[in-house]
mmCIF file of C-alpha atoms and ligand atoms in Angstrom:
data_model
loop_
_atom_site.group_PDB
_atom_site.id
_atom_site.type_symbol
_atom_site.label_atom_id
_atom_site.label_comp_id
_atom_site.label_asym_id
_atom_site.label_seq_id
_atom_site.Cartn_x
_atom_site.Cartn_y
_atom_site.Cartn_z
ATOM 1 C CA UNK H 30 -1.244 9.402 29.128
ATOM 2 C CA UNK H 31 -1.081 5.594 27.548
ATOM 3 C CA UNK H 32 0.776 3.072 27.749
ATOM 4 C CA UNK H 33 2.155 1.714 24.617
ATOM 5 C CA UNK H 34 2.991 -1.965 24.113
ATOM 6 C CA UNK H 35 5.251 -3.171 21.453
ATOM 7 C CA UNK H 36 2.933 -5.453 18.924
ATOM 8 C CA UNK H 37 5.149 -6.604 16.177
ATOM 9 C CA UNK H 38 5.604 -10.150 17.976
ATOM 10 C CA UNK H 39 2.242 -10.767 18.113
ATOM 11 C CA UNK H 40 1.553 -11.303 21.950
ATOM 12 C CA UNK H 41 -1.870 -12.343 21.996
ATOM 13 C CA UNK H 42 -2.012 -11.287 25.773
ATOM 14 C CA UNK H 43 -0.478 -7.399 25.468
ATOM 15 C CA UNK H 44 -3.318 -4.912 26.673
ATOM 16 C CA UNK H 45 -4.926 -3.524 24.247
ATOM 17 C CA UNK H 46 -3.654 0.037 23.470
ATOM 18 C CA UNK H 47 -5.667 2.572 22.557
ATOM 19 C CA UNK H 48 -3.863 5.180 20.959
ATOM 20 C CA UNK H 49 -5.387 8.587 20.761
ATOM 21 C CA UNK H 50 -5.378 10.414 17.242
ATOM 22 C CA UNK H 51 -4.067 13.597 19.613
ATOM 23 C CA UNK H 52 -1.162 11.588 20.987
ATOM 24 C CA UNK H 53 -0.485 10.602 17.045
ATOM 25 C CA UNK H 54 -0.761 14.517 16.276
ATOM 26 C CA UNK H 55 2.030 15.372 18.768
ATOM 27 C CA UNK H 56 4.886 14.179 15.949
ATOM 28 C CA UNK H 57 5.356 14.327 12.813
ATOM 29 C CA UNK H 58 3.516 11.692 10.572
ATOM 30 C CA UNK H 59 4.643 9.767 7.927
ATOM 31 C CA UNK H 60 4.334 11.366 4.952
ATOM 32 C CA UNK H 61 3.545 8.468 2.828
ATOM 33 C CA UNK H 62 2.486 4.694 4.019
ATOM 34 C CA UNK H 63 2.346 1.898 2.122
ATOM 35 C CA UNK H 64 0.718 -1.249 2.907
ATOM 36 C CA UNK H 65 0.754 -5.075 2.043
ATOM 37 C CA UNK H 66 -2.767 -6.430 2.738
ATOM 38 C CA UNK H 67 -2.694 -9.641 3.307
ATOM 39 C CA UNK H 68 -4.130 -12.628 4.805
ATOM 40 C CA UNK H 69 -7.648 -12.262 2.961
ATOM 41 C CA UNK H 70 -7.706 -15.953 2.234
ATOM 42 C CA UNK H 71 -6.682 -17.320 5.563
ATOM 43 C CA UNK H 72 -9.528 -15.101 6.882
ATOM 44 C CA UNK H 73 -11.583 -16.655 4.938
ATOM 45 C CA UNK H 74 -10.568 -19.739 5.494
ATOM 46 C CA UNK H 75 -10.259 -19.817 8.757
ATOM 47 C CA UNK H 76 -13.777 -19.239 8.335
ATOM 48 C CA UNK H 77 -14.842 -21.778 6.349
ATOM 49 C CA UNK H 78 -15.640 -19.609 3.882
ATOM 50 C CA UNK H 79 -14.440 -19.597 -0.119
ATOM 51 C CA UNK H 80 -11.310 -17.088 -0.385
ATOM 52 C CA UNK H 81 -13.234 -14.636 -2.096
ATOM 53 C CA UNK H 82 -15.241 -13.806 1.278
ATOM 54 C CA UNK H 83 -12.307 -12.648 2.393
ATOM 55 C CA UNK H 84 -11.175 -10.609 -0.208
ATOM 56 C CA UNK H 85 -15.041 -8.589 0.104
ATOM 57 C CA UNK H 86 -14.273 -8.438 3.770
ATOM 58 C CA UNK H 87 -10.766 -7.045 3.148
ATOM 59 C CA UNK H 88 -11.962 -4.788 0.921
ATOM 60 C CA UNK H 89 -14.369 -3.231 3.633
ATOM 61 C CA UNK H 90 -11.144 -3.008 5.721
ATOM 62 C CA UNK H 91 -9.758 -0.675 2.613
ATOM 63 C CA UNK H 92 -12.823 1.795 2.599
ATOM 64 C CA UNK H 93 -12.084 2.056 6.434
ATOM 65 C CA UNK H 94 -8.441 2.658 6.324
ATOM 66 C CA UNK H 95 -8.520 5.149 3.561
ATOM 67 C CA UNK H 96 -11.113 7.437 5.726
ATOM 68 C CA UNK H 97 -8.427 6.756 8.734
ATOM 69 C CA UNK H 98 -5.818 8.473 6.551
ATOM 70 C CA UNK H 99 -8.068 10.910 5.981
ATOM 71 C CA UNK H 100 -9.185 12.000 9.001
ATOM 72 C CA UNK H 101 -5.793 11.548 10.209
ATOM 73 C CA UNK H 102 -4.319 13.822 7.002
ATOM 74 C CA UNK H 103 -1.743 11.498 6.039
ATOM 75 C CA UNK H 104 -0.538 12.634 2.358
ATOM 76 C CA UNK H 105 0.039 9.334 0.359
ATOM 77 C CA UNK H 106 -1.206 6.086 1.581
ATOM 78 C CA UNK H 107 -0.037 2.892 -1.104
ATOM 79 C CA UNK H 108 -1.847 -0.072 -0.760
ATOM 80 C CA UNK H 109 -0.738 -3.530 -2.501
ATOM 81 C CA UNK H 110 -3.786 -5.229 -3.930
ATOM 82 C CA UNK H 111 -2.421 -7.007 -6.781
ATOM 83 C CA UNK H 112 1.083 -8.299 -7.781
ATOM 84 C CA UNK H 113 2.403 -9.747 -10.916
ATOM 85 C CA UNK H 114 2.581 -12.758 -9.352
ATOM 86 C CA UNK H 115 -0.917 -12.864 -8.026
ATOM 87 C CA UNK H 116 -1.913 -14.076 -11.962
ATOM 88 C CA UNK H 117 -0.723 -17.814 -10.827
ATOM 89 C CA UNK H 118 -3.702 -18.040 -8.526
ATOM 90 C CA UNK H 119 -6.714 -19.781 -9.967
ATOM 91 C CA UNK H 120 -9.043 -17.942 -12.472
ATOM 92 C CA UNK H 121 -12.024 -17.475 -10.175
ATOM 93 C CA UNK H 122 -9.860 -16.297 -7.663
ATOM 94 C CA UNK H 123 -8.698 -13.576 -10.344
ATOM 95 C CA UNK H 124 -11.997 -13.164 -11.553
ATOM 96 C CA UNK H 125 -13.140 -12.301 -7.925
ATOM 97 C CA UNK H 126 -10.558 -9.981 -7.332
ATOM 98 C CA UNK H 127 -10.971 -7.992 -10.126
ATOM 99 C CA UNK H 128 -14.661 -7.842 -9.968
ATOM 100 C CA UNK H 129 -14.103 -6.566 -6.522
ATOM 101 C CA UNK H 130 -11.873 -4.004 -7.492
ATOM 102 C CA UNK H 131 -14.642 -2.560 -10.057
ATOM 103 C CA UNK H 132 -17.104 -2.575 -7.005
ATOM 104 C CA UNK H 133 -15.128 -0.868 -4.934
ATOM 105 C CA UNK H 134 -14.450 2.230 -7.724
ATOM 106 C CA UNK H 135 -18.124 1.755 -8.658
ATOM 107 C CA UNK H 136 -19.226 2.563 -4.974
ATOM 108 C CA UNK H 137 -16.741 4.612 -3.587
ATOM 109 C CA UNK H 138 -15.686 6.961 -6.058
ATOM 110 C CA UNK H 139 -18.073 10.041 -5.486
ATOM 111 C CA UNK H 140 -17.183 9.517 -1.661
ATOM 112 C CA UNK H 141 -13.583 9.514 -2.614
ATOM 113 C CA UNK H 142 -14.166 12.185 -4.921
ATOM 114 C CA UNK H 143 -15.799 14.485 -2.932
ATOM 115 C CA UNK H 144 -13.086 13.857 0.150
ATOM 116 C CA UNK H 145 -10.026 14.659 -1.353
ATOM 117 C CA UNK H 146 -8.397 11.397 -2.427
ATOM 118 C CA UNK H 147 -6.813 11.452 -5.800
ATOM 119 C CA UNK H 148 -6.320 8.097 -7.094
ATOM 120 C CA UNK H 149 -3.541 6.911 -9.170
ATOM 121 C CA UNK H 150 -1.961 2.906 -10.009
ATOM 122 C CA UNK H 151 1.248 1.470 -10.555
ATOM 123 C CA UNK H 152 1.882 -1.695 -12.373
ATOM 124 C CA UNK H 153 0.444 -2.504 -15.609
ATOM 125 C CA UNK H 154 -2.852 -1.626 -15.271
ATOM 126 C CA UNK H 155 -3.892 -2.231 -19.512
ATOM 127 C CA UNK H 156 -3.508 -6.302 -18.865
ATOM 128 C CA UNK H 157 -6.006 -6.090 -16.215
ATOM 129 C CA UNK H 158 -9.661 -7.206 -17.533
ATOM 130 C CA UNK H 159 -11.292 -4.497 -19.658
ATOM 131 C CA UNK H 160 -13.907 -3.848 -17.055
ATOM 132 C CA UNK H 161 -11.305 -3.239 -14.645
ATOM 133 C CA UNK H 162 -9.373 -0.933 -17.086
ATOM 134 C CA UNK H 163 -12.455 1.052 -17.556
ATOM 135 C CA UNK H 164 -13.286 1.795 -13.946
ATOM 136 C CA UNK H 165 -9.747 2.079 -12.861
ATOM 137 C CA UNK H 166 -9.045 4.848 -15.615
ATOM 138 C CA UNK H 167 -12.354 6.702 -14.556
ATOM 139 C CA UNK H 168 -11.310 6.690 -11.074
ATOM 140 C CA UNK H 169 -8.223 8.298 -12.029
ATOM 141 C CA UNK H 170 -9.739 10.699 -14.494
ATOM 142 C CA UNK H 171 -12.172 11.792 -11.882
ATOM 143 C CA UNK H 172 -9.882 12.268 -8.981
ATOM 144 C CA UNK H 173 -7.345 13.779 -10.601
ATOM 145 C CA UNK H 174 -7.518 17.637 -9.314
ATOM 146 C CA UNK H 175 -7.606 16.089 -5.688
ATOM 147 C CA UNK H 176 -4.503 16.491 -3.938
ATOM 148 C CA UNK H 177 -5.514 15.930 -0.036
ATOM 149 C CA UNK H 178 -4.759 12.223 0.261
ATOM 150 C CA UNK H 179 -3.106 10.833 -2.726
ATOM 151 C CA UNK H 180 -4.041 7.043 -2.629
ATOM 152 C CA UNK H 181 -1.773 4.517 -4.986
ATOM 153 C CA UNK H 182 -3.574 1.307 -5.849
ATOM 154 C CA UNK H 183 -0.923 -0.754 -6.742
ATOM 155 C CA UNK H 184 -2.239 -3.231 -9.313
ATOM 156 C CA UNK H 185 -0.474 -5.740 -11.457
ATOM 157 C CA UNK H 186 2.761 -4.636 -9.735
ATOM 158 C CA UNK H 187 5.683 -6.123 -9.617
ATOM 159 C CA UNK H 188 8.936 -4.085 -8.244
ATOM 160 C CA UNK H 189 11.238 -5.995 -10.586
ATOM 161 C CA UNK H 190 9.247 -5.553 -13.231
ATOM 162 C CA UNK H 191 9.027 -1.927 -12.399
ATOM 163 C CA UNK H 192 13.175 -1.643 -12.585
ATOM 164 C CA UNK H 193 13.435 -3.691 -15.789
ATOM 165 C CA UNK H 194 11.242 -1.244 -17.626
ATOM 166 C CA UNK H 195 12.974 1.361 -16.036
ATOM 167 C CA UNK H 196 16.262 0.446 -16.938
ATOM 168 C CA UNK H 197 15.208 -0.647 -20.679
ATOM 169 C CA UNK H 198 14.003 3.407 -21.035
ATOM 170 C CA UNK H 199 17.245 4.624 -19.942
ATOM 171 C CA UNK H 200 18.918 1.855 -22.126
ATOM 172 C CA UNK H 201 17.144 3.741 -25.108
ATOM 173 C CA UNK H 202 17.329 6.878 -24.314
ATOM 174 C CA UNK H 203 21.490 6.586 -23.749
ATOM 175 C CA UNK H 204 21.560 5.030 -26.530
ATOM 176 C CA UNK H 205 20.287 8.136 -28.761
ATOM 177 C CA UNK H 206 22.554 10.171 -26.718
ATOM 178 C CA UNK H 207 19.861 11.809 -24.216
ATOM 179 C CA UNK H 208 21.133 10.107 -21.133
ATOM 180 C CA UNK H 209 25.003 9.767 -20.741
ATOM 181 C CA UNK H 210 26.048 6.931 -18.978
ATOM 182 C CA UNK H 211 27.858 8.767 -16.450
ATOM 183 C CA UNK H 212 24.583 10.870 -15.788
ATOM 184 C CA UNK H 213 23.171 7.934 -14.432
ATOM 185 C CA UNK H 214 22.353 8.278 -10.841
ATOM 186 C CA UNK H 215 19.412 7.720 -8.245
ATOM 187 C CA UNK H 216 17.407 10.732 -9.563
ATOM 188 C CA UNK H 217 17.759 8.990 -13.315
ATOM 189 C CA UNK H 218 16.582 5.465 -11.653
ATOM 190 C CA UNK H 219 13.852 7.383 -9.989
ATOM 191 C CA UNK H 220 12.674 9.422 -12.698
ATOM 192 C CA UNK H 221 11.421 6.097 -14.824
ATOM 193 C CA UNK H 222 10.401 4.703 -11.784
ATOM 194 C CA UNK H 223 6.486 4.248 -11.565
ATOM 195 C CA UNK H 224 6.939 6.014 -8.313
ATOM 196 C CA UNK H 225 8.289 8.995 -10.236
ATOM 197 C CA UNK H 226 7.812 12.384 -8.303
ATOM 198 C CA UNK H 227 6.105 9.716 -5.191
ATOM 199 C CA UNK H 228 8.266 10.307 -1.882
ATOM 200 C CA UNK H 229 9.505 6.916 -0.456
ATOM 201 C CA UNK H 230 7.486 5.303 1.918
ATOM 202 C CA UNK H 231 7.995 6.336 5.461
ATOM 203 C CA UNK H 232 6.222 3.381 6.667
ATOM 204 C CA UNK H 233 5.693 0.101 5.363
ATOM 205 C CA UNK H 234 3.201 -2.477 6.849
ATOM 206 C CA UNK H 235 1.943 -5.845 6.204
ATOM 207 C CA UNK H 236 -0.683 -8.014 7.456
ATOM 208 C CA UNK H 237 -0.817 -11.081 8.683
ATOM 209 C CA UNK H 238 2.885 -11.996 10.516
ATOM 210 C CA UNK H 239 4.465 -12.514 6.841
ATOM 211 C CA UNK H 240 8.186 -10.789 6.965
ATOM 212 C CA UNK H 241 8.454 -10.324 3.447
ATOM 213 C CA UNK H 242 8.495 -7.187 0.753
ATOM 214 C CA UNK H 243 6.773 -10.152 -2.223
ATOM 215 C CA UNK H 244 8.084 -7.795 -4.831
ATOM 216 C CA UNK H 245 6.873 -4.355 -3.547
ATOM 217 C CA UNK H 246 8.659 -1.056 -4.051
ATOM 218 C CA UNK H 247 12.058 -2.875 -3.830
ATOM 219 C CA UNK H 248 14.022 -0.011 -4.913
ATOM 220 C CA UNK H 249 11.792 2.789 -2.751
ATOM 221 C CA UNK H 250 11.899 0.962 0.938
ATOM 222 C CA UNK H 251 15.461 0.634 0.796
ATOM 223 C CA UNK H 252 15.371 2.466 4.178
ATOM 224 C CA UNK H 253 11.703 2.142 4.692
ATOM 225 C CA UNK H 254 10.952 1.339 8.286
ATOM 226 C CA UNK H 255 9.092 -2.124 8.318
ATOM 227 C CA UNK H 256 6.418 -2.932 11.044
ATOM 228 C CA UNK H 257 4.462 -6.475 10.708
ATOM 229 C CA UNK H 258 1.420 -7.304 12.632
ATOM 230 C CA UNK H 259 -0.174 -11.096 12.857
ATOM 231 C CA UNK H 260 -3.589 -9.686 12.697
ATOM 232 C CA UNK H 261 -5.198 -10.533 8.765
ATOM 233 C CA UNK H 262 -5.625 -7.732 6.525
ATOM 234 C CA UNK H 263 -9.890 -8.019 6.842
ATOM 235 C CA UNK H 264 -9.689 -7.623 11.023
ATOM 236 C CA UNK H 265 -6.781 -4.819 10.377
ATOM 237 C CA UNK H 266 -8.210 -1.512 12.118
ATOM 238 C CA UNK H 267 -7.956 2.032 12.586
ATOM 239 C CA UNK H 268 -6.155 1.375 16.226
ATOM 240 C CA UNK H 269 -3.584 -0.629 14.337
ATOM 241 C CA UNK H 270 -2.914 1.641 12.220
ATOM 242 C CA UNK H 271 -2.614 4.342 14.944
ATOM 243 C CA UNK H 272 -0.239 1.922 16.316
ATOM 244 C CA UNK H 273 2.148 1.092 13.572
ATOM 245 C CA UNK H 274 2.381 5.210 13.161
ATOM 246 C CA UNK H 275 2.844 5.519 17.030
ATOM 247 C CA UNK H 276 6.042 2.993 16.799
ATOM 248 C CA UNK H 277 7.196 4.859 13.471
ATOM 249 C CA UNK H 278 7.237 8.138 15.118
ATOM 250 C CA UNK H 279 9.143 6.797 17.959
ATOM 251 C CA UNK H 280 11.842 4.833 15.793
ATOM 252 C CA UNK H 281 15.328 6.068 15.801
ATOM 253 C CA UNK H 282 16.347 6.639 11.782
ATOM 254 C CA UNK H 283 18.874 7.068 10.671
ATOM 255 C CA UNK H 284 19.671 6.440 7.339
ATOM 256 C CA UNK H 285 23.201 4.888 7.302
ATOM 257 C CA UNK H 286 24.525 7.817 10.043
ATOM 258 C CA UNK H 287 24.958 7.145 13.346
HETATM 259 C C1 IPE U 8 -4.089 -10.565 0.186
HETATM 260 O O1 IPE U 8 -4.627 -11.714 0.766
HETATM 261 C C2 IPE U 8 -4.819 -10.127 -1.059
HETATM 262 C C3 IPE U 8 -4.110 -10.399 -2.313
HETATM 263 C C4 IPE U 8 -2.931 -10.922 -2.444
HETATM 264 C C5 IPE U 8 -4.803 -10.036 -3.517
HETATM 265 P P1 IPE U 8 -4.245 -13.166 0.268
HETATM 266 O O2 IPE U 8 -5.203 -13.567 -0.788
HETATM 267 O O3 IPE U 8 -2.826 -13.236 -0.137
HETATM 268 O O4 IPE U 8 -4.507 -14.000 1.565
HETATM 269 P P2 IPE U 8 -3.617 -15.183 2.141
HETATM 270 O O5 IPE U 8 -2.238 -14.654 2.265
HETATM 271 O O6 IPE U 8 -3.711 -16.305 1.168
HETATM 272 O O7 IPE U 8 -4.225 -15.495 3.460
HETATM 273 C C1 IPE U 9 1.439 -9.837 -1.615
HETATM 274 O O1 IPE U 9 0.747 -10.853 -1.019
HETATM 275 C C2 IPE U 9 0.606 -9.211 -2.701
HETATM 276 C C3 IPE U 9 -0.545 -8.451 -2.250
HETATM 277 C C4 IPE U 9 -0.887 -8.203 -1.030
HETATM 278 C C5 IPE U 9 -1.360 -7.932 -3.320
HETATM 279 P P1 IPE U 9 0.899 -12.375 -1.470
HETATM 280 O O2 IPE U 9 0.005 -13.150 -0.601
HETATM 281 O O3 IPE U 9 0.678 -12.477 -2.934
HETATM 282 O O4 IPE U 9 2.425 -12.653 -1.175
HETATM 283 P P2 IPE U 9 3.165 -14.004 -0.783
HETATM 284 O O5 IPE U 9 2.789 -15.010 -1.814
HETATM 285 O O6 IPE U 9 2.715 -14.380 0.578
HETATM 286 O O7 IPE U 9 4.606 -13.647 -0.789
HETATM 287 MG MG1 MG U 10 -1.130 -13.661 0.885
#
């Protein structure tokens, strides 16, 4: 029916495959994909444009991909738009992102709202600017009956920082004798986990040919399967993601057995 051509290596001169949403229907999906979007600024830059061009342009590629997962009915999609580490980056460059963010609540939210997505964060979202709190917890407040496509924005997140304040709960709550030590297992980890009650991603992708997690759901990928693409986060489309899901459904897993 197609032909499918592996894309992970980035050979500029594969055909193009299109991959039907039918042929994507035949197996199971993923029940929850997470995604690294990057390569805003080179976009930009590539461009000649300021970095922040990018990150508008990236943020239409967002709007798209979320009505993808829609229309496909994937159950959780988790997208990385800002890590704990993202604060070294110049002010403006903050600034920019953040006042992004709020436009992107500010216009989609009905749409989002009347489709089904419920939205939710992890990371610290009270250090972000107060605008952005504002918006952020409306979004949440607003969306929070919706259970067709839950959509994580993960903002201010770091996955170490997630653990650490993980681990200092359970510190305190062994030490006044609710936890015992030996009780302490995955499902304990997990429960203080922002990702509490969140399956693990199925499917993890990232933009722009890095091969790195950059601090992202450390603990919940441990047997995530990974799939990279060279293509920038802003020219990322609904055939890639069709194709990422294609090669995940046609992966062998199996989680340490043989
Ligand atoms: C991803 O694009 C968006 C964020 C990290 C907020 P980048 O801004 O990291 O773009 P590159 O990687 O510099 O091209
Ligand atoms: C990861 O991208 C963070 C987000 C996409 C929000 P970065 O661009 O910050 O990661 P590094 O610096 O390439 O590892
Ligand atoms: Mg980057």
């Amino acid at each position: 029916m197609y032909r499918y051509v592996k894309s992970f290596f980035g050979d500029k001169n594969k055909e193009n495959t299109e991959i039907s949403k039918e042929a994507l229907l035949e197996r199971p999906l993923p029940t929850h994909v997470a995604i690294i979007m990057d390569g805003n600024g080179r976009w930009a830059t590539k461009r000649g444009l300021p970095r922040s061009a990018g990150h508008r342009a990236g943020m239409e590629t967002l709007k798209k991909i979320v009505e993808t997962s829609l229309d496909l009915g994937l159950k959780h999609l988790t997208v990385y738009a800002f890590s704990t580490e993202n604060w070294k980056r110049p002010r403006e460059e903050i600034n920019s992102l953040m006042h992004l963010l709020v436009e992107y609540i500010d216009k989609e939210l009905n749409k989002l709202k009347d489709n089904g997505v419920c939205i939710r964060t992890l990371g610290h979202i009270e250090e972000l600017p107060e605008k952005a709190v504002i918006s952020v917890k409306k979004a949440i407040k607003d969306t929070q009956e919706n259970s067709k496509l839950y959509l994580q924005i993960a903002l201010n997140y770091g996955s170490r920082r997630e653990i650490i304040d993980a681990v200092k709960v359970i510190a305190i709550e062994t030490a006044a004798g609710k936890i015992k030590s030996e009780d302490i297992e995955e499902n304990i980890i997990e429960k203080y986990l922002y990702t509490a009650g969140l399956p693990d991603p199925d499917l993890m992708i990232r933009t722009s040919g890095e091969m790195r997690l950059s601090n992202f759901l450390l603990w919940q990928s441990a047997y995530t399967e990974f799939w990279s693409t060279p293509v920038l986060w802003p020219d990322f489309t609904q055939n890639l993601l069709y194709e990422a899901i294609y090669e995940y459904q046609h992966r062998k897993r199996r989680l340490g057995g043989i």
